[in-house]
Tab-separated table of C-alpha atoms in Angstrom:
chain	number	residue	atom	x	y	z
P	1	MET	CA	0.000	0.000	0.000
P	2	ARG	CA	1.444	3.321	-1.040
P	3	GLY	CA	1.835	6.066	1.525
P	4	ILE	CA	-0.004	9.327	1.147
P	5	ARG	CA	2.167	11.891	-0.626
P	6	LEU	CA	1.470	15.485	0.273
P	7	THR	CA	2.160	18.401	-2.021
P	8	ASP	CA	4.375	21.200	-0.723
P	9	ARG	CA	1.344	23.484	-0.455
P	10	THR	CA	-0.642	20.952	1.585
P	11	ARG	CA	2.332	20.262	3.848
P	12	THR	CA	2.781	23.996	4.414
P	13	LEU	CA	-0.888	24.481	5.276
P	14	LEU	CA	-0.893	21.542	7.691
P	15	THR	CA	2.304	22.694	9.379
P	16	GLY	CA	0.998	26.238	9.704
P	17	GLY	CA	-2.280	25.026	11.169
P	18	ALA	CA	-0.510	22.798	13.667
P	19	LEU	CA	1.784	25.662	14.654
P	20	ALA	CA	-1.176	27.992	15.211
P	21	LEU	CA	-2.839	25.336	17.369
P	22	VAL	CA	0.320	24.960	19.466
P	23	ALA	CA	0.388	28.752	19.913
P	24	ILE	CA	-3.236	28.828	21.087
P	25	LEU	CA	-3.223	25.889	23.499
P	26	PRO	CA	-1.105	27.393	26.343
P	27	PHE	CA	-3.276	30.499	26.347
P	28	VAL	CA	-6.683	28.895	25.843
P	29	VAL	CA	-7.419	29.480	29.541
P	30	VAL	CA	-8.000	33.172	28.701
P	31	LEU	CA	-11.414	32.182	27.347
P	32	GLN	CA	-12.481	31.999	31.006
P	33	ASN	CA	-11.194	35.490	31.783
P	34	GLY	CA	-13.126	38.719	31.944
P	35	PHE	CA	-12.426	42.403	31.448
P	36	LEU	CA	-9.922	44.046	33.797
P	37	GLY	CA	-10.253	47.437	35.391
P	38	PHE	CA	-6.765	48.302	34.120
P	39	ASP	CA	-7.282	49.933	30.668
P	40	ASP	CA	-9.963	47.496	29.480
P	41	GLY	CA	-12.546	50.060	30.539
P	42	SER	CA	-10.975	53.164	28.987
P	43	VAL	CA	-9.826	51.396	25.808
P	44	ILE	CA	-12.819	49.110	25.118
P	45	LEU	CA	-15.861	49.327	27.384
P	46	GLU	CA	-16.082	53.104	27.807
P	47	GLN	CA	-15.877	53.930	24.092
P	48	PRO	CA	-19.545	54.215	23.041
P	49	PHE	CA	-18.807	54.395	19.310
P	50	LEU	CA	-17.506	50.814	19.428
P	51	ARG	CA	-21.014	49.613	20.302
P	52	GLU	CA	-22.872	51.642	17.669
P	53	PRO	CA	-23.583	50.103	14.235
P	54	GLY	CA	-22.301	53.262	12.554
P	55	GLY	CA	-19.304	53.527	14.865
P	56	ILE	CA	-16.955	52.105	12.267
P	57	LEU	CA	-16.761	55.574	10.703
P	58	GLN	CA	-15.381	56.983	13.944
P	59	CYS	CA	-12.983	54.040	14.216
P	60	LEU	CA	-11.465	55.140	10.920
P	61	TRP	CA	-11.250	58.803	11.978
P	62	PRO	CA	-9.244	59.986	15.025
P	63	PHE	CA	-11.805	62.621	16.041
P	64	PRO	CA	-13.259	63.184	18.577
P	65	LEU	CA	-9.903	62.814	20.282
P	66	ARG	CA	-9.204	59.649	22.248
P	67	GLU	CA	-6.273	58.343	24.231
P	68	GLU	CA	-5.004	55.875	21.613
P	69	PRO	CA	-6.151	56.698	18.071
P	70	LEU	CA	-5.301	53.269	16.639
P	71	LEU	CA	-7.766	53.044	13.804
P	72	LEU	CA	-7.400	49.437	12.700
P	73	ARG	CA	-7.338	48.088	16.248
P	74	ASP	CA	-10.543	49.962	17.022
P	75	VAL	CA	-12.164	48.455	13.917
P	76	THR	CA	-11.508	44.968	15.313
P	77	TYR	CA	-13.068	45.969	18.654
P	78	TRP	CA	-16.072	47.391	16.797
P	79	LEU	CA	-16.481	44.117	14.891
P	80	SER	CA	-16.345	42.163	18.151
P	81	PHE	CA	-19.105	44.289	19.661
P	82	GLN	CA	-21.272	43.913	16.554
P	83	LEU	CA	-20.842	40.118	16.538
P	84	HIS	CA	-21.294	39.246	20.217
P	85	GLY	CA	-21.598	42.398	22.313
P	86	GLU	CA	-19.799	42.713	25.633
P	87	TRP	CA	-18.797	39.046	25.796
P	88	ALA	CA	-15.210	38.809	27.001
P	89	PRO	CA	-14.481	35.275	25.632
P	90	GLY	CA	-15.265	36.528	22.134
P	91	PHE	CA	-12.649	39.267	22.461
P	92	ALA	CA	-10.153	36.748	23.867
P	93	LEU	CA	-10.752	34.309	20.995
P	94	VAL	CA	-9.769	36.953	18.443
P	95	ASP	CA	-6.529	37.602	20.333
P	96	LEU	CA	-5.750	33.879	20.409
P	97	LEU	CA	-6.255	33.557	16.658
P	98	LEU	CA	-4.064	36.591	16.007
P	99	HIS	CA	-1.298	35.100	18.162
P	100	GLY	CA	-1.563	31.895	16.137
P	101	LEU	CA	-1.153	33.916	12.933
P	102	CYS	CA	1.909	35.630	14.408
P	103	ALA	CA	3.487	32.241	15.128
P	104	ILE	CA	2.944	31.321	11.460
P	105	GLY	CA	4.484	34.670	10.514
P	106	VAL	CA	7.593	33.903	12.582
P	107	TRP	CA	7.924	30.562	10.815
P	108	ALA	CA	7.589	32.229	7.392
P	109	LEU	CA	10.139	34.880	8.362
P	110	GLY	CA	12.595	32.276	9.637
P	111	ARG	CA	12.394	30.302	6.399
P	112	ARG	CA	13.174	33.410	4.360
P	113	VAL	CA	16.050	34.592	6.538
P	114	LEU	CA	17.729	31.240	7.151
P	115	SER	CA	17.485	30.136	3.517
P	116	ARG	CA	20.119	32.821	2.914
P	117	TRP	CA	22.571	31.031	5.248
P	118	PRO	CA	24.577	28.437	3.301
P	119	ARG	CA	25.601	26.515	6.419
P	120	LEU	CA	22.091	25.099	6.758
P	121	THR	CA	20.672	22.493	4.419
P	122	PRO	CA	17.083	22.980	3.166
P	123	ARG	CA	15.919	20.545	5.849
P	124	GLY	CA	17.971	22.407	8.421
P	125	VAL	CA	16.322	25.682	7.391
P	126	GLU	CA	12.856	24.176	7.833
P	127	ALA	CA	13.784	22.637	11.197
P	128	ALA	CA	15.384	25.809	12.597
P	129	ALA	CA	12.547	28.070	11.416
P	130	LEU	CA	9.915	25.747	12.860
P	131	ALA	CA	11.817	25.407	16.155
P	132	GLY	CA	12.067	29.188	16.500
P	133	ALA	CA	8.375	29.622	15.714
P	134	LEU	CA	7.440	26.985	18.299
P	135	LEU	CA	9.480	28.771	20.965
P	136	PHE	CA	7.768	32.043	20.034
P	137	ALA	CA	4.349	30.381	20.137
P	138	VAL	CA	4.617	29.178	23.748
P	139	HIS	CA	6.960	31.802	25.227
P	140	PRO	CA	5.501	33.108	28.512
P	141	ILE	CA	6.871	36.588	27.858
P	142	HIS	CA	3.862	36.992	25.537
P	143	VAL	CA	1.244	36.491	28.247
P	144	GLU	CA	0.423	40.195	28.618
P	145	SER	CA	0.040	40.614	24.856
P	146	VAL	CA	-2.248	37.585	24.461
P	147	ALA	CA	-4.209	37.410	27.735
P	148	TRP	CA	-4.866	41.128	28.293
P	149	LEU	CA	-7.764	42.285	26.118
P	150	SER	CA	-6.468	45.865	25.947
P	151	ALA	CA	-3.218	44.565	24.419
P	152	ARG	CA	-4.798	43.377	21.177
P	153	LYS	CA	-2.655	45.988	19.445
P	154	ASP	CA	0.404	43.793	20.098
P	155	VAL	CA	-0.861	40.655	18.362
P	156	LEU	CA	-2.724	42.560	15.636
P	157	SER	CA	0.281	44.710	14.731
P	158	GLY	CA	2.473	41.609	14.897
P	159	VAL	CA	0.544	40.001	12.034
P	160	PHE	CA	1.064	43.020	9.760
P	161	TYR	CA	4.648	43.683	10.878
P	162	LEU	CA	5.796	40.125	10.188
P	163	ALA	CA	3.907	39.960	6.890
P	164	GLY	CA	5.508	43.247	5.855
P	165	VAL	CA	9.057	42.068	6.575
P	166	CYS	CA	8.357	38.807	4.706
P	167	ALA	CA	7.127	40.812	1.714
P	168	TRP	CA	10.271	42.970	1.888
P	169	LEU	CA	12.521	39.887	1.875
P	170	ASP	CA	10.604	38.569	-1.133
P	171	TYR	CA	11.152	41.954	-2.786
P	172	LEU	CA	14.886	41.735	-2.114
P	173	GLY	CA	15.042	38.221	-3.524
P	174	ALA	CA	12.877	38.764	-6.607
P	175	THR	CA	14.526	39.055	-10.021
P	176	ASP	CA	11.427	39.863	-12.065
P	177	SER	CA	10.630	43.607	-12.101
P	178	VAL	CA	6.862	43.046	-11.910
P	179	ALA	CA	7.229	40.766	-8.882
P	180	LYS	CA	9.575	43.265	-7.210
P	181	ARG	CA	7.016	46.068	-7.561
P	182	ARG	CA	4.247	43.822	-6.255
P	183	TYR	CA	6.219	42.766	-3.172
P	184	TYR	CA	7.308	46.360	-2.563
P	185	LEU	CA	3.705	47.606	-2.626
P	186	TRP	CA	2.595	44.819	-0.305
P	187	THR	CA	5.352	45.843	2.118
P	188	GLY	CA	3.847	49.327	2.251
P	189	VAL	CA	0.300	48.019	2.666
P	190	PHE	CA	1.321	45.789	5.581
P	191	TYR	CA	3.237	48.650	7.207
P	192	LEU	CA	0.129	50.832	7.070
P	193	GLY	CA	-1.775	48.016	8.773
P	194	ALA	CA	0.868	47.797	11.486
P	195	LEU	CA	0.779	51.571	12.085
P	196	GLY	CA	-3.005	51.436	12.349
P	197	SER	CA	-2.686	48.781	15.027
P	198	LYS	CA	0.152	50.040	17.240
P	199	SER	CA	2.349	53.126	17.255
P	200	GLY	CA	5.397	51.138	18.409
P	201	THR	CA	5.722	49.580	14.950
P	202	VAL	CA	7.566	52.700	13.747
P	203	SER	CA	10.706	50.540	14.061
P	204	PHE	CA	9.690	48.852	10.776
P	205	PRO	CA	11.984	50.929	8.493
P	206	LEU	CA	14.971	50.118	10.731
P	207	VAL	CA	14.365	46.391	10.241
P	208	LEU	CA	13.955	46.863	6.485
P	209	VAL	CA	17.256	48.738	6.194
P	210	ALA	CA	19.040	46.094	8.304
P	211	ALA	CA	17.639	43.329	6.086
P	212	ASP	CA	18.738	45.147	2.939
P	213	LEU	CA	22.270	45.701	4.241
P	214	MET	CA	22.821	42.321	5.910
P	215	ILE	CA	20.981	39.734	3.817
P	216	GLY	CA	19.911	41.629	0.707
P	217	PRO	CA	21.505	41.353	-2.748
P	218	PRO	CA	24.438	43.578	-3.707
P	219	ARG	CA	23.232	46.913	-5.060
P	220	SER	CA	24.217	50.555	-4.978
P	221	LEU	CA	23.724	52.847	-2.000
P	222	LYS	CA	21.392	54.994	-4.108
P	223	GLU	CA	19.077	52.031	-4.746
P	224	ARG	CA	19.001	51.182	-1.050
P	225	VAL	CA	18.227	54.767	-0.039
P	226	LEU	CA	15.485	55.203	-2.622
P	227	ALA	CA	13.880	51.906	-1.588
P	228	ALA	CA	13.806	52.819	2.125
P	229	LEU	CA	12.967	56.521	1.732
P	230	PRO	CA	9.154	56.205	1.322
P	231	PHE	CA	8.944	54.169	4.541
P	232	VAL	CA	11.073	56.712	6.405
P	233	ILE	CA	8.893	59.590	5.177
P	234	LEU	CA	5.702	57.702	6.092
P	235	THR	CA	7.117	57.060	9.569
P	236	ALA	CA	8.010	60.721	10.086
P	237	VAL	CA	4.522	61.863	9.010
P	238	TYR	CA	2.880	59.255	11.243
P	239	VAL	CA	4.968	60.173	14.308
P	240	LYS	CA	4.230	63.864	13.814
P	241	GLY	CA	0.486	63.301	13.420
P	242	TYR	CA	0.172	60.729	16.212
P	243	THR	CA	2.081	62.790	18.773
P	244	GLY	CA	0.041	65.839	17.786
P	245	LEU	CA	-3.200	63.964	18.449
P	246	LEU	CA	-1.924	62.770	21.833
P	247	SER	CA	-0.845	66.309	22.804
P	248	SER	CA	-4.269	67.671	21.867
P	249	PHE	CA	-5.957	64.933	23.887
P	250	ASP	CA	-3.788	65.664	26.938
P	251	ALA	CA	-4.474	69.400	26.614
P	252	ALA	CA	-8.222	68.779	26.413
P	253	ARG	CA	-8.309	66.728	29.631
P	254	GLY	CA	-5.729	68.849	31.469
P	255	THR	CA	-3.325	66.018	32.306
P	256	SER	CA	-0.519	64.197	30.557
P	257	VAL	CA	0.817	60.664	30.612
P	258	LEU	CA	4.329	61.998	30.043
P	259	GLU	CA	6.835	62.471	32.835
P	260	ARG	CA	10.320	63.940	33.116
P	261	HIS	CA	13.479	61.877	33.223
P	262	PRO	CA	15.534	62.421	36.385
P	263	GLU	CA	18.506	64.699	35.858
P	264	PRO	CA	21.086	64.394	34.449
P	265	VAL	CA	19.322	62.743	31.539
P	266	TRP	CA	22.586	61.988	29.689
P	267	LYS	CA	23.539	59.709	32.573
P	268	THR	CA	20.173	58.417	33.786
P	269	LEU	CA	18.853	57.273	30.415
P	270	PRO	CA	21.806	55.047	29.359
P	271	LEU	CA	22.080	53.442	32.805
P	272	THR	CA	18.332	52.803	32.998
P	273	ASN	CA	18.112	51.459	29.459
P	274	ALA	CA	21.053	49.122	30.071
P	275	ALA	CA	19.286	47.633	33.097
P	276	VAL	CA	16.005	47.374	31.180
P	277	LEU	CA	17.612	45.787	28.123
P	278	GLU	CA	19.458	43.239	30.261
P	279	GLN	CA	16.167	42.267	31.869
P	280	TYR	CA	14.534	41.862	28.470
P	281	LEU	CA	17.396	39.665	27.245
P	282	TRP	CA	17.262	37.361	30.279
P	283	ARG	CA	13.489	37.034	30.072
P	284	MET	CA	13.648	36.182	26.373
P	285	ILE	CA	16.413	33.601	26.806
P	286	LEU	CA	15.160	32.100	30.092
P	287	PRO	CA	11.396	31.744	29.600
P	288	LEU	CA	10.778	30.129	32.996
P	289	ASP	CA	11.933	33.264	34.848
P	290	GLN	CA	8.860	35.109	33.668
P	291	ARG	CA	6.420	37.495	35.345
P	292	VAL	CA	3.701	39.897	34.292
P	293	PHE	CA	3.490	43.655	34.759
P	294	SER	CA	7.009	43.844	36.178
P	295	SER	CA	8.280	47.322	36.964
P	296	GLN	CA	11.664	49.005	36.809
P	297	THR	CA	13.044	52.136	38.464
P	298	TYR	CA	15.368	54.781	37.115
P	299	ARG	CA	19.067	54.092	37.577
P	300	THR	CA	20.885	57.305	38.410
P	301	GLU	CA	24.167	55.906	39.755
P	302	LEU	CA	26.531	53.067	38.975
P	303	SER	CA	25.903	49.979	41.089
P	304	PRO	CA	26.956	46.321	40.774
P	305	ALA	CA	23.647	45.524	39.052
P	306	VAL	CA	24.040	48.425	36.584
P	307	ILE	CA	27.674	47.518	35.881
P	308	ARG	CA	26.614	43.934	35.172
P	309	ALA	CA	23.895	45.214	32.836
P	310	LEU	CA	26.374	47.431	30.982
P	311	VAL	CA	28.765	44.490	30.572
P	312	VAL	CA	25.998	42.188	29.315
P	313	CYS	CA	24.725	44.781	26.825
P	314	THR	CA	28.245	45.597	25.598
P	315	LEU	CA	29.147	41.935	25.089
P	316	THR	CA	25.833	41.341	23.324
P	317	LEU	CA	26.470	44.293	21.013
P	318	LEU	CA	30.023	43.187	20.206
P	319	GLY	CA	28.885	39.615	19.638
P	320	SER	CA	26.110	40.795	17.337
P	321	LEU	CA	28.518	42.935	15.310
P	322	TRP	CA	31.007	40.087	15.000
P	323	LEU	CA	28.316	37.606	14.056
P	324	GLY	CA	26.770	40.081	11.648
P	325	TRP	CA	30.117	40.347	9.884
P	326	ARG	CA	30.791	36.589	9.796
P	327	GLU	CA	27.292	35.132	9.455
P	328	ARG	CA	24.931	37.779	8.101
P	329	PRO	CA	21.560	35.998	8.579
P	330	LEU	CA	22.319	35.233	12.237
P	331	GLY	CA	23.538	38.789	12.734
P	332	PHE	CA	20.254	40.050	11.297
P	333	LEU	CA	18.263	37.968	13.794
P	334	LEU	CA	20.279	39.440	16.669
P	335	ALA	CA	19.993	42.964	15.250
P	336	TRP	CA	16.220	42.489	15.045
P	337	ILE	CA	15.997	42.464	18.869
P	338	PRO	CA	17.197	46.034	19.604
P	339	LEU	CA	15.794	47.456	16.361
P	340	ALA	CA	12.241	46.251	17.035
P	341	LEU	CA	12.616	47.350	20.661
P	342	ALA	CA	13.955	50.833	19.829
P	343	PRO	CA	10.622	52.733	20.193
P	344	PHE	CA	10.262	51.411	23.769
P	345	MET	CA	13.696	52.395	25.082
P	346	ASN	CA	12.370	55.351	27.105
P	347	VAL	CA	13.370	58.170	24.776
P	348	VAL	CA	9.887	59.521	25.572
P	349	ALA	CA	9.233	59.480	29.326
P	350	THR	CA	5.891	57.682	29.618
P	351	GLY	CA	6.565	56.497	33.170
P	352	ILE	CA	6.581	52.819	32.098
P	353	LEU	CA	10.252	51.912	31.879
P	354	TYR	CA	9.734	48.203	31.332
P	355	ALA	CA	6.876	45.994	30.167
P	356	GLU	CA	6.892	42.406	28.947
P	357	ARG	CA	4.424	43.262	26.184
P	358	TYR	CA	6.989	45.629	24.640
P	359	VAL	CA	9.087	42.670	23.464
P	360	TYR	CA	6.342	40.802	21.598
P	361	LEU	CA	7.960	41.687	18.264
P	362	SER	CA	11.594	41.918	19.339
P	363	SER	CA	11.418	38.387	20.782
P	364	VAL	CA	11.012	37.113	17.218
P	365	GLY	CA	14.734	37.525	16.590
P	366	ALA	CA	15.658	35.855	19.878
P	367	CYS	CA	13.362	32.861	19.320
P	368	LEU	CA	14.591	32.251	15.777
P	369	PHE	CA	18.201	32.563	16.943
P	370	LEU	CA	17.507	30.004	19.682
P	371	GLY	CA	15.843	27.790	17.082
P	372	VAL	CA	19.040	27.816	15.024
P	373	GLY	CA	21.094	27.001	18.111
P	374	LEU	CA	18.866	24.067	19.045
P	375	THR	CA	18.985	22.715	15.486
P	376	LEU	CA	22.789	22.826	15.369
P	377	LEU	CA	23.011	21.278	18.842
P	378	ALA	CA	20.600	18.505	17.861
P	379	SER	CA	22.677	17.778	14.777
P	380	ARG	CA	25.839	17.473	16.849
P	381	LEU	CA	24.196	15.290	19.488
P	382	ALA	CA	22.686	13.043	16.818
P	383	SER	CA	26.103	12.585	15.191
P	384	ARG	CA	27.710	11.699	18.509
P	385	TRP	CA	25.016	9.305	19.715
P	386	GLY	CA	23.992	7.867	16.380
P	387	ALA	CA	20.405	9.087	16.799
P	388	ARG	CA	18.072	10.739	14.319
P	389	ARG	CA	18.400	14.521	14.125
P	390	GLY	CA	14.636	15.034	14.213
P	391	LEU	CA	14.356	13.005	17.404
P	392	ALA	CA	17.207	14.905	19.071
P	393	LEU	CA	15.658	18.245	18.115
P	394	GLY	CA	12.246	17.094	19.340
P	395	VAL	CA	13.681	16.166	22.749
P	396	LEU	CA	15.473	19.529	23.084
P	397	LEU	CA	12.361	21.441	22.027
P	398	ALA	CA	10.141	19.510	24.420
P	399	ALA	CA	12.549	20.207	27.294
P	400	LEU	CA	12.138	23.939	26.675
P	401	ALA	CA	8.642	24.284	25.224
P	402	ILE	CA	6.663	22.163	27.695
P	403	PRO	CA	7.787	24.020	30.875
P	404	ALA	CA	7.471	27.333	29.028
P	405	SER	CA	3.902	26.591	27.916
P	406	LEU	CA	2.940	25.524	31.451
P	407	ARG	CA	4.340	28.770	32.808
P	408	ALA	CA	2.482	30.743	30.155
P	409	SER	CA	-0.781	28.978	31.010
P	410	PHE	CA	-0.314	29.658	34.730
P	411	LEU	CA	0.297	33.364	34.180
P	412	ALA	CA	-2.536	33.695	31.642
P	413	ARG	CA	-4.989	32.208	34.148
P	414	ALA	CA	-4.228	35.107	36.513
P	415	PHE	CA	-5.908	37.533	34.100
P	416	ARG	CA	-9.276	36.142	35.218
P	417	ASP	CA	-10.016	39.249	37.314
P	418	ASP	CA	-8.259	42.205	38.926
P	419	GLN	CA	-7.888	40.673	42.374
P	420	THR	CA	-6.261	37.472	41.076
P	421	LEU	CA	-3.909	39.312	38.721
P	422	TRP	CA	-2.632	42.042	41.023
P	423	THR	CA	-2.337	39.709	44.007
P	424	LEU	CA	-0.042	37.503	41.908
P	425	VAL	CA	2.011	40.491	40.781
P	426	LEU	CA	2.485	41.678	44.376
P	427	GLU	CA	3.532	38.190	45.450
P	428	GLN	CA	6.276	38.300	42.835
P	429	GLU	CA	7.180	41.959	43.343
P	430	PRO	CA	5.931	43.482	46.639
P	431	GLU	CA	6.876	47.051	45.655
P	432	ASN	CA	5.214	47.056	42.245
P	433	TYR	CA	3.458	50.434	42.163
P	434	ILE	CA	1.173	49.431	39.278
P	435	ALA	CA	-0.154	46.442	41.220
P	436	LEU	CA	-0.515	48.414	44.474
P	437	GLY	CA	-2.609	51.103	42.808
P	438	ASN	CA	-4.809	48.695	40.857
P	439	LEU	CA	-5.424	46.265	43.720
P	440	ALA	CA	-6.220	49.150	46.057
P	441	GLY	CA	-8.609	50.479	43.454
P	442	TRP	CA	-10.265	47.078	43.221
P	443	TYR	CA	-10.804	46.879	46.995
P	444	GLY	CA	-12.085	50.459	47.015
P	445	ARG	CA	-14.171	50.089	43.861
P	446	ASP	CA	-17.365	51.115	45.650
P	447	LEU	CA	-15.871	54.438	46.758
P	448	ASP	CA	-15.896	57.470	44.515
P	449	PRO	CA	-12.439	59.092	44.840
P	450	PRO	CA	-12.315	62.640	46.166
P	451	PRO	CA	-11.573	65.579	43.862
P	452	GLU	CA	-7.863	66.084	43.187
P	453	GLU	CA	-8.070	69.675	44.447
P	454	GLY	CA	-10.142	71.606	46.958
P	455	PRO	CA	-11.880	70.523	50.151
P	456	TYR	CA	-13.029	66.950	50.777
P	457	PRO	CA	-16.766	66.223	50.699
P	458	ALA	CA	-18.343	66.567	54.150
P	459	ASP	CA	-19.390	62.892	54.203
P	460	PHE	CA	-16.108	61.538	52.853
P	461	ALA	CA	-15.049	59.816	56.096
P	462	THR	CA	-18.493	58.191	56.385
P	463	ARG	CA	-18.322	56.971	52.814
P	464	VAL	CA	-14.876	55.452	53.401
P	465	ALA	CA	-16.112	53.642	56.496
P	466	SER	CA	-19.052	52.190	54.547
P	467	VAL	CA	-16.834	50.452	51.989
P	468	PRO	CA	-16.426	46.772	53.028
P	469	ASP	CA	-12.772	46.518	51.988
P	470	ALA	CA	-11.774	50.082	52.852
P	471	ALA	CA	-9.123	48.999	55.371
P	472	GLN	CA	-7.484	46.707	52.840
P	473	ALA	CA	-7.549	49.432	50.203
P	474	GLU	CA	-6.110	52.011	52.584
P	475	ARG	CA	-3.182	49.767	53.530
P	476	LEU	CA	-2.322	49.313	49.875
P	477	TYR	CA	-2.616	53.028	49.154
P	478	LEU	CA	-0.295	53.823	52.044
P	479	ARG	CA	2.286	51.419	50.606
P	480	LEU	CA	1.832	53.112	47.243
P	481	LEU	CA	2.197	56.526	48.848
P	482	ALA	CA	5.531	55.484	50.370
P	483	LEU	CA	6.787	54.529	46.906
P	484	ARG	CA	5.218	57.366	44.929
P	485	PRO	CA	4.271	60.342	47.129
P	486	THR	CA	2.050	62.117	44.616
P	487	THR	CA	-0.808	64.419	45.471
P	488	ARG	CA	-3.312	62.156	43.775
P	489	ASN	CA	-2.265	59.145	45.852
P	490	ALA	CA	-2.184	61.187	49.063
P	491	ARG	CA	-5.773	62.415	48.670
P	492	ARG	CA	-7.304	58.981	48.126
P	493	TYR	CA	-8.076	58.531	51.808
P	494	GLY	CA	-7.638	62.008	53.213
P	495	ARG	CA	-3.878	61.796	53.695
């Protein structure tokens, strides 16, 4: 009896479907979760136009002003409301499917990049790309992006970002002029989709330039500049318009999300970013040491921890440059990490120095690089022990992917409600100011906060005493006040 022979197209579709399923399974517990008080209200539930049948027109237009004018992301929220209303599992299902598509995108990207590395056979390219995509699919550093409904912009923009880079690599590899124009136009279309989903995708032109220089065909500097210029101009126009909308929104409400870096900025910013980048690198490489909503503080002086971070970042940079010179495709994967992360390196002081969701895209380079390493290691072990390479790679992948997926599932389950999530965060990091404020707000949810200025209401003390969990909320607010002595925190309970 003859075996069933699959065409390349069928094999690709089956592999992609299986990869998407693997990406969804660790996070499927989010279908039991609900909306959180942290941003889910302001981004989703409190936007009336998302519920209206004609609200799609406002989704596609940034006026009236709103906090995050991400047009394409808002269209997906509008579609969710039209299909199933305020049903949290429906929103979560969309995020799961988008994460599955991103895992397929990582696989497609890996195949294109690694096929340009002559040290890998065609089978080795397929194995390394699939291994990297599997690591990306189950990596617990992606829990915030997948499990938090307000973070749909991460997974949605990831689909367009990865598709755009794949189209760019096809453009670089095409020899037919018609195909080159088609791939080039698709790159622009996908970039527009990414910008409409998340502002942090402005790193896209940096990745395109790196790909052209490191793994693209030989061509003149003029050709490279002219090819990248439209994307650079589009990015500049987008940044100018987006920041203008945010400034107008802040002016209209009288407050701003922006802060000031501690002085001297020339010293504080490099030291802080070194510590932040080191943390990102460790969390990407060691998936079991993973948390959610971790926080970082400004580093203003040299300390043993900062010195270690500077050494790690310097060695990583030197290693990337050396590898980029010797083995261009691997150097590109390492360069992808800081390039995709560049918009989140605290050039603009938003007050959030570190967030796991910021590395959803930059982790692509790390996972594919690890996939290459595992494939080469499996090949060496198979040669030494006389085993099959596929079996050796499967054992190595299982040793990493199974614990990582279990960790991801555990963390994703915490997004069930505010109390569960912020209690877990405080257990991992007792001085996390984000968790203190949100958990205190959850305990004091039945109390209307006092005005930020002027006298307190006459019955304020009585109202505080009537809240069942007021004592618990007050203890948390006092801990928050010790960490961040702002006027707003001080007035919560008459302090």
